[in-house]
CSV table of C-alpha atoms and ligand atoms in Angstrom, one decimal:
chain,number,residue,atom,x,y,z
A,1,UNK,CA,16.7,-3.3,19.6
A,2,UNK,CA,18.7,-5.9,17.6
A,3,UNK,CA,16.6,-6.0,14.0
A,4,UNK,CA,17.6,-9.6,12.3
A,5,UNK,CA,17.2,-9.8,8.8
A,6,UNK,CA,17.0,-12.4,6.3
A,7,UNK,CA,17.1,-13.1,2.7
A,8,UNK,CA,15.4,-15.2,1.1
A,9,UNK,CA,14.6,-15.9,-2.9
A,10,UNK,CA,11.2,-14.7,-3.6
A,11,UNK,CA,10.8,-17.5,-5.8
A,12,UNK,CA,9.8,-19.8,-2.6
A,13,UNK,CA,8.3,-23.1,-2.8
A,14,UNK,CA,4.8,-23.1,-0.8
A,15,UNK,CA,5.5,-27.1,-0.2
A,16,UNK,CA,9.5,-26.3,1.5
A,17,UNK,CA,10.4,-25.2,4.7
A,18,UNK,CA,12.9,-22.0,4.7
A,19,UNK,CA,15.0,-21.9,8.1
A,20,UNK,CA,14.8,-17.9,7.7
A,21,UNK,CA,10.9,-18.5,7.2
A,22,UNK,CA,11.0,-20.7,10.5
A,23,UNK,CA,13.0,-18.4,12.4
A,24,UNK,CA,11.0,-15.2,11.5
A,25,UNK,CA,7.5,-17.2,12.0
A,26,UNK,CA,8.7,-17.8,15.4
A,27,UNK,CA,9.2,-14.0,16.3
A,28,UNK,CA,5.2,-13.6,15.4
A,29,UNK,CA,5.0,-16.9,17.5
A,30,UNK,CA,6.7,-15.1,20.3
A,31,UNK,CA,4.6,-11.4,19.8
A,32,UNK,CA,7.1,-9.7,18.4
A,33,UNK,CA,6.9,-8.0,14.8
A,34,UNK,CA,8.6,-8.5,11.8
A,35,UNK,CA,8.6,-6.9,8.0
A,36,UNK,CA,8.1,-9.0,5.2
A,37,UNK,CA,7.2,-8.9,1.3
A,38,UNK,CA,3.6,-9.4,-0.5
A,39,UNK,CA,2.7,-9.0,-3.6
A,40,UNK,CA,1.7,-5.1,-2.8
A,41,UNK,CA,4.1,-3.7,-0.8
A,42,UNK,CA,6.1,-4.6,2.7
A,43,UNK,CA,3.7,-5.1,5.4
A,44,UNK,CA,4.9,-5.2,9.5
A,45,UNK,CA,3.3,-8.5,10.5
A,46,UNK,CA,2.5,-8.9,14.2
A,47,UNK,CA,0.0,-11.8,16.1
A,48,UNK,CA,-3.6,-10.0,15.3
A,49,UNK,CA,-4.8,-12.0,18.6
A,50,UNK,CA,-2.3,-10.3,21.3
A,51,UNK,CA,-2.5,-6.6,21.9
A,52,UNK,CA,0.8,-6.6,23.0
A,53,UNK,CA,2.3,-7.8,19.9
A,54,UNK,CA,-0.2,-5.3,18.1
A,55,UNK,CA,0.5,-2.4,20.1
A,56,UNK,CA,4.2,-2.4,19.1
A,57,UNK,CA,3.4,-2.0,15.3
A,58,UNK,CA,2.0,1.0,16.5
A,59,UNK,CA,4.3,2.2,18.1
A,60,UNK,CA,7.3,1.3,15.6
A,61,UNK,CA,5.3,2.9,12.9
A,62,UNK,CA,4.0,6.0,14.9
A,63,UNK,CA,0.9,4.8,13.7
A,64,UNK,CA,-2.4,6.8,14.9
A,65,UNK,CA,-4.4,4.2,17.4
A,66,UNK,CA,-7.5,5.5,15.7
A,67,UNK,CA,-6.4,3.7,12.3
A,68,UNK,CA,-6.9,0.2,12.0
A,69,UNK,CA,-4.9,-2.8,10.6
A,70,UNK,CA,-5.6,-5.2,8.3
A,71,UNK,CA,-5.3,-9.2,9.0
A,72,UNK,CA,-3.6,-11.2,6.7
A,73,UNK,CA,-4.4,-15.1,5.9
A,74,UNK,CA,-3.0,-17.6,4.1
A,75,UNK,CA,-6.0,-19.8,3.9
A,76,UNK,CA,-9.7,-19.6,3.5
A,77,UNK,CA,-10.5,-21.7,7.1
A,78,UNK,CA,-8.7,-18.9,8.8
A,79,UNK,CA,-12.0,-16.7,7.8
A,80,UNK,CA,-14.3,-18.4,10.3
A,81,UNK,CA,-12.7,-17.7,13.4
A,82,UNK,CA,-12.1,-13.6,12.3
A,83,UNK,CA,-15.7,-12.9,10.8
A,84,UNK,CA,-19.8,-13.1,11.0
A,85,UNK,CA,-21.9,-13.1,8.3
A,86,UNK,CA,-20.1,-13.4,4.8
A,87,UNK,CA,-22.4,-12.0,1.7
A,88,UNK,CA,-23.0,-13.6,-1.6
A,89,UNK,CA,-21.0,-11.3,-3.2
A,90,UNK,CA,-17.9,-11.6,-0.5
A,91,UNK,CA,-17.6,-15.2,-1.3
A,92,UNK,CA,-17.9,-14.3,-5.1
A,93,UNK,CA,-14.9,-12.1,-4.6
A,94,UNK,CA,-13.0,-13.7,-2.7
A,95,UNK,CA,-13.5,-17.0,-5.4
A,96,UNK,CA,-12.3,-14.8,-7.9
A,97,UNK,CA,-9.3,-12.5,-6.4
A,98,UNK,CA,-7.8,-14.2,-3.3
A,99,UNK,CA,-4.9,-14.8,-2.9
A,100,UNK,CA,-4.5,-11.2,-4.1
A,101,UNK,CA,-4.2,-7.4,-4.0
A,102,UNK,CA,-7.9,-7.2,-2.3
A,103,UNK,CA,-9.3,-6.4,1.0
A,104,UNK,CA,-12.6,-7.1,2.2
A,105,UNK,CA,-14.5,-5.5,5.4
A,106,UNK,CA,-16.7,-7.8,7.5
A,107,UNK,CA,-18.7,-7.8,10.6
A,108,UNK,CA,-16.0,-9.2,13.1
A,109,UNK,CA,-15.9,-11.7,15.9
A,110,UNK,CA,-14.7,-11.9,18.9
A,111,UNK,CA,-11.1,-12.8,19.5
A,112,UNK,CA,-9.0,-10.4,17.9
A,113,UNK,CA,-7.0,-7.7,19.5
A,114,UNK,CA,-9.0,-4.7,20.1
A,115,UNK,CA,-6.3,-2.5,18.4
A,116,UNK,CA,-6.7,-4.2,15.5
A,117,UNK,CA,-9.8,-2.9,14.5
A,118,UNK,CA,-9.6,0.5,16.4
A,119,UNK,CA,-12.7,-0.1,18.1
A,120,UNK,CA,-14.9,-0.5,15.0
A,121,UNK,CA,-17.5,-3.6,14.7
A,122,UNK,CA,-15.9,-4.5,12.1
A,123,UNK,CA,-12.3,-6.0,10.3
A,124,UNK,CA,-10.2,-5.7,7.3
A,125,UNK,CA,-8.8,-9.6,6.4
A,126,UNK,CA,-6.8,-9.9,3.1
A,127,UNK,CA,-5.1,-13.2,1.4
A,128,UNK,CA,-2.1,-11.9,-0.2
A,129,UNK,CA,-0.3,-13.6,-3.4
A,130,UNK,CA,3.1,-14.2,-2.4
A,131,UNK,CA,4.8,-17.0,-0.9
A,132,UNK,CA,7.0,-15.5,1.0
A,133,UNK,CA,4.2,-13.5,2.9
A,134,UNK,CA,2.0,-17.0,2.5
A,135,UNK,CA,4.6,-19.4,3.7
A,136,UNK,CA,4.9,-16.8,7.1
A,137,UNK,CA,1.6,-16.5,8.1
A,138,UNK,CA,1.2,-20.3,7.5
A,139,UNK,CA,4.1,-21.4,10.2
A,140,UNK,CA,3.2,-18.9,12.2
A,141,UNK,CA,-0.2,-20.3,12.3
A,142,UNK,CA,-1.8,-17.0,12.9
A,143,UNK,CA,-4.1,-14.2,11.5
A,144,UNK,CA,-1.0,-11.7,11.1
A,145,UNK,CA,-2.4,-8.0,11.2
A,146,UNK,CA,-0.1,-5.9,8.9
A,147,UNK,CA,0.1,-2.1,8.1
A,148,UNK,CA,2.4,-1.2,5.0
A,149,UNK,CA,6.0,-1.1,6.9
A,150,UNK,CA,6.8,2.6,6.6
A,151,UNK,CA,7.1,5.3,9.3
A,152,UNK,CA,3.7,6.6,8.8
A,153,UNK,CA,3.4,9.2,6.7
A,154,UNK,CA,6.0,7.7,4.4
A,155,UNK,CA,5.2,6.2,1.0
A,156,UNK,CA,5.0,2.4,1.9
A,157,UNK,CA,7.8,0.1,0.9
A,158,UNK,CA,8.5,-1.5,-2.2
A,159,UNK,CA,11.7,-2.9,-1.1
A,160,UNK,CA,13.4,-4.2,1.7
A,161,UNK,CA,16.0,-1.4,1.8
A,162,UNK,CA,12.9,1.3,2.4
A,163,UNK,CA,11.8,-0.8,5.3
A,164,UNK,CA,15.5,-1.0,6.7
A,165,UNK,CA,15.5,3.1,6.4
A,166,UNK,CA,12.4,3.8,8.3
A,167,UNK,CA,12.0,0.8,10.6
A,168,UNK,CA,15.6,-0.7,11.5
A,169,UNK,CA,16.3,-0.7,15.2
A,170,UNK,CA,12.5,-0.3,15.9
A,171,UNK,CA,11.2,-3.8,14.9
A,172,UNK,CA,12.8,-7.5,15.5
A,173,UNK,CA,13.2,-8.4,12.2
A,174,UNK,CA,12.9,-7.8,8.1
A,175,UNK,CA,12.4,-10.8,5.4
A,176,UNK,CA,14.0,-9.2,2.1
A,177,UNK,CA,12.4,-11.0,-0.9
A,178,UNK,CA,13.4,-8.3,-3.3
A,179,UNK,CA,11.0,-6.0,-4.7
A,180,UNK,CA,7.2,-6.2,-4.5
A,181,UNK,CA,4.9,-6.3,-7.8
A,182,UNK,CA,2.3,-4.5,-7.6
A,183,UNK,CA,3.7,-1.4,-6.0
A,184,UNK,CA,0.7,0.2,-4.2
A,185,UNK,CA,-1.6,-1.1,-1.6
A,186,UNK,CA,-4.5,-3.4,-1.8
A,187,UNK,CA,-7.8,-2.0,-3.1
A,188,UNK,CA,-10.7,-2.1,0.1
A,189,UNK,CA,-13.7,-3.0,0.0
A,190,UNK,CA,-16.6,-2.7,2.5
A,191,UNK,CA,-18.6,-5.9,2.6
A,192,UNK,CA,-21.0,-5.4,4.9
A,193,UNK,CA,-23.7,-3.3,2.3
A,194,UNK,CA,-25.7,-4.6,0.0
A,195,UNK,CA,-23.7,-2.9,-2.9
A,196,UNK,CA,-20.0,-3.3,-2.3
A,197,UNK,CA,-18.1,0.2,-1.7
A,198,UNK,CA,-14.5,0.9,-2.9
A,199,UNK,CA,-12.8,2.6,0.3
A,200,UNK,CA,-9.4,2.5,-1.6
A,201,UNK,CA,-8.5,1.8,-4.6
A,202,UNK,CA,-5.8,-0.5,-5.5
A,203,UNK,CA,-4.4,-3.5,-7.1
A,204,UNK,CA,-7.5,-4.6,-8.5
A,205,UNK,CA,-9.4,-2.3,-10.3
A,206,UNK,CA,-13.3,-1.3,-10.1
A,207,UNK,CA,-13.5,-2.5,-13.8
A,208,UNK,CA,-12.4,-6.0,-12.8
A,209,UNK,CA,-14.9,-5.8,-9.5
A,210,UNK,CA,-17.8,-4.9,-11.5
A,211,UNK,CA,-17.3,-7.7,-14.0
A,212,UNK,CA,-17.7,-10.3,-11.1
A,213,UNK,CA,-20.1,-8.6,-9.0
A,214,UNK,CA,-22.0,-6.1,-10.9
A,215,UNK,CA,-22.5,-2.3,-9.5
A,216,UNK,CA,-19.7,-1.3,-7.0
A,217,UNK,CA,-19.8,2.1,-5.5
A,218,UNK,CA,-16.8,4.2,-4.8
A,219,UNK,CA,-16.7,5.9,-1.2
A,220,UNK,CA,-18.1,9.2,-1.2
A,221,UNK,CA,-14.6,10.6,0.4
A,222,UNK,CA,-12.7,9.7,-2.5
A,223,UNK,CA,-14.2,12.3,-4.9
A,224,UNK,CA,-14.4,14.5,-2.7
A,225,UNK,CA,-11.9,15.7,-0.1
A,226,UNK,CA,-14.8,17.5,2.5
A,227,UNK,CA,-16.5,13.9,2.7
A,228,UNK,CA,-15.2,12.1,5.8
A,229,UNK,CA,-13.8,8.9,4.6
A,230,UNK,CA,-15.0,5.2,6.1
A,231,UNK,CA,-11.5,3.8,5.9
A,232,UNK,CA,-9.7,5.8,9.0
A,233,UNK,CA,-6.2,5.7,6.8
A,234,UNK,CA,-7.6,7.5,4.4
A,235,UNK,CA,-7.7,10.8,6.4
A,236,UNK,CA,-4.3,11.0,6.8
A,237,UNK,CA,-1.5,13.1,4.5
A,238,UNK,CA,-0.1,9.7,3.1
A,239,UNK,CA,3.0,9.5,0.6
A,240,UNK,CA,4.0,12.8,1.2
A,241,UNK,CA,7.6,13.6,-0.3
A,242,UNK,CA,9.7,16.3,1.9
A,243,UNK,CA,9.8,18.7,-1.3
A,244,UNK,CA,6.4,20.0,-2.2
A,245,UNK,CA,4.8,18.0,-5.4
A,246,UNK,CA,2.4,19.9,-7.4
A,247,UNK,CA,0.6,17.7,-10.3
A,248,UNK,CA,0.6,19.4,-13.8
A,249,UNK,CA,-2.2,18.4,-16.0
A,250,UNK,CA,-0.6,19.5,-19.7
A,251,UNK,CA,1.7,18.8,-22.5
A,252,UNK,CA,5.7,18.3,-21.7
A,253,UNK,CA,6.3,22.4,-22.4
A,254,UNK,CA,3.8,23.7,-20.4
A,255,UNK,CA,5.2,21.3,-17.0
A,256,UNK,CA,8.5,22.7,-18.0
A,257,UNK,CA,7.3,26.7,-18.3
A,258,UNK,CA,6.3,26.0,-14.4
A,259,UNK,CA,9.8,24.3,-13.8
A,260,UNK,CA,11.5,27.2,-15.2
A,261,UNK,CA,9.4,29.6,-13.2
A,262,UNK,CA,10.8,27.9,-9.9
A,263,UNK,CA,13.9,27.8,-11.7
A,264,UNK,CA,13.7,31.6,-11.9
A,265,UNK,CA,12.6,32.4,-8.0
A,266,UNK,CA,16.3,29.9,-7.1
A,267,UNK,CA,14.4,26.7,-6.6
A,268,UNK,CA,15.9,23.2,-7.0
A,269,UNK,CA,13.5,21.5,-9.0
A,270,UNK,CA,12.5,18.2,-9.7
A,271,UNK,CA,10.3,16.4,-12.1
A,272,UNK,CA,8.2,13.1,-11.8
A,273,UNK,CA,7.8,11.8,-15.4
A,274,UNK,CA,7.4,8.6,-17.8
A,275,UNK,CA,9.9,6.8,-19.6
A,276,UNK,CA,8.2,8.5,-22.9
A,277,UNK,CA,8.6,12.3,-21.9
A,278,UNK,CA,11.4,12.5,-19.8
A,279,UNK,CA,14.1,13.9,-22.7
A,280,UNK,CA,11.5,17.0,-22.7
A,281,UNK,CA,13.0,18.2,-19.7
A,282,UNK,CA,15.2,20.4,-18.2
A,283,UNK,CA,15.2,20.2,-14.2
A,284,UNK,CA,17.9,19.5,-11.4
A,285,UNK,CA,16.1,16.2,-10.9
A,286,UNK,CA,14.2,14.1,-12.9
A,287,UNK,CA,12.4,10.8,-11.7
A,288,UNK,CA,11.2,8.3,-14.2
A,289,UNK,CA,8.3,5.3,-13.5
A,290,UNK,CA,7.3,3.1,-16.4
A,291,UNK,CA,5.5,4.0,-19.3
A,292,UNK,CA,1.8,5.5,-19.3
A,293,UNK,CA,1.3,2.8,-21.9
A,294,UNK,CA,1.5,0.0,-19.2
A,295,UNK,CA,0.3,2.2,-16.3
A,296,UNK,CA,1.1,-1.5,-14.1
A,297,UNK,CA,5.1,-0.3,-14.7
A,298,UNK,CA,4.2,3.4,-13.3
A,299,UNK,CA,2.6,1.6,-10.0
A,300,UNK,CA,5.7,-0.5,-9.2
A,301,UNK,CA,7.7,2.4,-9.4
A,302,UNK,CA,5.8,5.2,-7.8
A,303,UNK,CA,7.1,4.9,-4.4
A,304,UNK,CA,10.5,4.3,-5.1
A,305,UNK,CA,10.9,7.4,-7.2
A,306,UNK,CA,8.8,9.6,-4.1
A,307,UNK,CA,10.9,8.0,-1.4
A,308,UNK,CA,14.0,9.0,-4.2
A,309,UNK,CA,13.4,13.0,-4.2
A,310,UNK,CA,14.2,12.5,0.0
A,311,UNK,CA,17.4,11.5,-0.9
A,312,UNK,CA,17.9,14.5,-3.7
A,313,UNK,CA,18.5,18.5,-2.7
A,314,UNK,CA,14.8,19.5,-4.5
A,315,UNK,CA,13.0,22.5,-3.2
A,316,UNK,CA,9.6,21.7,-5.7
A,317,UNK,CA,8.3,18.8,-7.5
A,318,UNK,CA,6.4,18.9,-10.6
A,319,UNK,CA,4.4,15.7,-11.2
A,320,UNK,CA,2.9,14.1,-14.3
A,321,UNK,CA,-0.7,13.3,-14.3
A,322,UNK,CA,-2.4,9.5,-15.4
A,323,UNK,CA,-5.8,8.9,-16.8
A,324,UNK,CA,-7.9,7.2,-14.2
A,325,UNK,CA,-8.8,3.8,-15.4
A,326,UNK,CA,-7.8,0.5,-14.0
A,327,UNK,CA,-5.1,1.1,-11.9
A,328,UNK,CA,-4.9,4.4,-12.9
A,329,UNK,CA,-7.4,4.9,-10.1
A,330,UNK,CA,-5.0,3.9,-7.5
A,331,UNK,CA,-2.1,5.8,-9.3
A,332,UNK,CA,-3.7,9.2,-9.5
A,333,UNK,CA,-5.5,9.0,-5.7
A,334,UNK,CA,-1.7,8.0,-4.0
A,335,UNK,CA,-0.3,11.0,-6.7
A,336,UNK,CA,-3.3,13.5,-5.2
A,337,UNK,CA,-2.5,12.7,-1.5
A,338,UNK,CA,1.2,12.9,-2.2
A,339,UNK,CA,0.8,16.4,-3.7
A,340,UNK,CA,-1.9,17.7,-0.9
A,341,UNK,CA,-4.2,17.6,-3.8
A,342,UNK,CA,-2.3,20.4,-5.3
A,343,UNK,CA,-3.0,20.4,-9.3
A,344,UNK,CA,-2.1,23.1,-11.8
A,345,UNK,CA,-4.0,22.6,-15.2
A,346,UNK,CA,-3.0,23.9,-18.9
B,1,LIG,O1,-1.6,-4.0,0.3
B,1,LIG,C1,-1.9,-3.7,1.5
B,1,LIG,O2,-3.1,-3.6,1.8
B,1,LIG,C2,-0.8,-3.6,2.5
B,1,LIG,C3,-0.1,-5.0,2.6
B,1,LIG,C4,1.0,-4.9,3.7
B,1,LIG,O3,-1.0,-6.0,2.8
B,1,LIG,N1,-1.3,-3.1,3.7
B,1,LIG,C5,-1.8,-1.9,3.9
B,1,LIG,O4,-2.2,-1.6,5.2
B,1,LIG,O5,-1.8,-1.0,3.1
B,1,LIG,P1,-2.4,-0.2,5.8
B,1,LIG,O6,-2.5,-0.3,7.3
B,1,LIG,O7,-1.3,0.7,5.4
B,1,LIG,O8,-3.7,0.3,5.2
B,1,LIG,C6,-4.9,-0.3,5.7
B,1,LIG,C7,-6.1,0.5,5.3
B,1,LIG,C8,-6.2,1.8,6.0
B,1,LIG,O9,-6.7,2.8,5.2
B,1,LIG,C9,-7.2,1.5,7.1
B,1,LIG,O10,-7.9,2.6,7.6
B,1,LIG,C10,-8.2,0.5,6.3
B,1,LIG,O11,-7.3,-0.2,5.5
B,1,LIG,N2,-9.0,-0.3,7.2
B,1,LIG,C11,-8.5,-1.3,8.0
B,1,LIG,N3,-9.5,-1.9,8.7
B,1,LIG,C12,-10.7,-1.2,8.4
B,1,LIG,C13,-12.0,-1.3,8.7
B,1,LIG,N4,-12.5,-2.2,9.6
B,1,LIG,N5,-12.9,-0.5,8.1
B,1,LIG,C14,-12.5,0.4,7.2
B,1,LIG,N6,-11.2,0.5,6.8
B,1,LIG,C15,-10.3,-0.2,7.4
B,2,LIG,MG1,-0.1,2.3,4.9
């Protein structure tokens, strides 16, 4: 199928009206699906009230059925119509960190597409902080449900281009508003228990949740990889780079003794650092994101430099590890699943 695309200057004015906003609200309008920017990464926006217009983000995405989507608002009123009973502690969050990189679970009400929420009693709904992804849901004038547009399996996009690669041909359009912020997905978190429970992490942190809510738990499947996770997603090899990645927790010369080891058997190697260590090493490929001193730069970059090894001849990765506060969290779970949980230690 034709894919249209359109570019438009992600410094868009909430108040104006953007012809390649118009025309792209009116493909949702008519149930088709189209890619466009948030705040996170690129999600793959379809009508969250027609199955027909859901099923085909499915199907572009070879996205399990079993896995559901989350709907995206761009104002508080849409809430009613999408969800029972809101807690305390919901509204308290969503005071606090909407429009932004957070999720929340609720009981759900009638009226959405049943593929949405993949037969669960209950849905995902997320504001997100970017006008180009708020100006698009508001013409539209629906709840948009919107998976991360990659080819599942496939780190999500942080860029229009990584959309283009896996989805062009497959979807009717892609809004490019250059490069997302935050780089990973939203965090999630279920609602509907009397102490909230991180299901992923993400954007915003379990320090900055506690602070406005008190204790938050973290789902048991997160720590531990027998525990069958609440959030379907998270079941699923996510991120995964077509060279194997193995996470090396260590100084700079013991990540390049196990370089030179693969070096030795006739490997290509490549090697996912920070801007701080990456004269240390000697490898055919060497990624960079950020600094570990702002861990926000090593985020926005993450995906980028694990969609970049695709493009390189590497046989084996060898990964830096991240201590695991703030977003940390989020860094080092996305870095786990990426690596199959794989982790040598000095
Ligand atoms: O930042 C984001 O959240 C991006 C942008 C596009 O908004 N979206 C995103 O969507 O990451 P997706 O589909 O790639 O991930 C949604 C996650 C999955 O792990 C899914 O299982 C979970 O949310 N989820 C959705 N509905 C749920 C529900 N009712 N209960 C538990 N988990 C749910
Ligand atoms: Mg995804």
């Amino acid at each position: 199928m034709e894919t249209k695309l359109w570019i438009v200057d992600n410094y868009v004015d909430k108040n104006e009206k953007y012809p390649q906003i118009t025309q792209a609200a009116q493909l949702l309008k008519e149930g088709e699906v189209v890619a466009f920017p948030t705040e996170t990464v690129y999600g793959l926006g379809a009508d969250a009230t027609c199955d027909r217009a859901v099923e085909k983000i499915f199907k572009a995405k070879g996205r399990p059925s079993d896995n559901p989507l989350i709907v995206h608002i761009a104002e508080r009123e849409q809430l009613q119509a999408l969800v029972g009973q809101i807690s305390q502690k919901a509204e308290v969050l969503m005071d606090r960190f909407w429009p932004g990189p957070l999720t929340l679970i609720f009981k759900k009400k009638e009226g959405l597409s049943k593929l949405v929420t993949a037969g669960l009693d209950t849905v995902a709904v997320r504001m997100p902080d970017h006008p180009v992804a708020h100006s698009l849901i508001k013409e539209s004038g629906l709840p948009i449900a919107a998976p991360s547009a990659n080819t599942s399996g496939k780190p999500s996009p942080t860029l229009a281009d990584h959309v283009k690669r896996d989805l062009y041909g497959k979807i009717a359009g892609i809004v490019d508003g250059g490069e997302t912020g935050v780089g990973l997905e939203s965090t999630v978190v279920d609602c509907t228990e009397s102490i909230p429970v991180i299901l992923r992490p993400g954007g915003i942190t379990k320090e900055q949740l506690e602070e406005t809510i008190g204790e938050v738990k973290i789902d048991a499947a997160l720590q531990n990889e027998k525990e069958a996770p609440k959030s379907p997603g998270m079941k699923y090899t996510h991120y995964a780079p077509a060279a194997s990645l193995t996470l090396v927790k260590g100084h700079p010369s013991f990540i390049q003794e196990q370089i030179n080891q693969s070096k030795e058997k006739g490997l290509q190697v490549g090697v996912l650092t920070t801007e701080e260590n990456q004269s240390f090493y000697q490898a055919d490929h060497i990624e960079t994101v950020g600094t570990a001193a702002h861990l926000e730069t090593v985020a926005a970059k993450l995906y980028e430099a694990l969609r970049n090894f695709d493009d390189q001849n590497v046989d084996v990765i060898f990964g830096e590890v991240f201590p695991e506060v703030g977003i940390g969290q989020a860094i080092m779970n996305r870095l786990m699943k990426a690596a199959g949980h794989r982790i040598i230690e000095e």
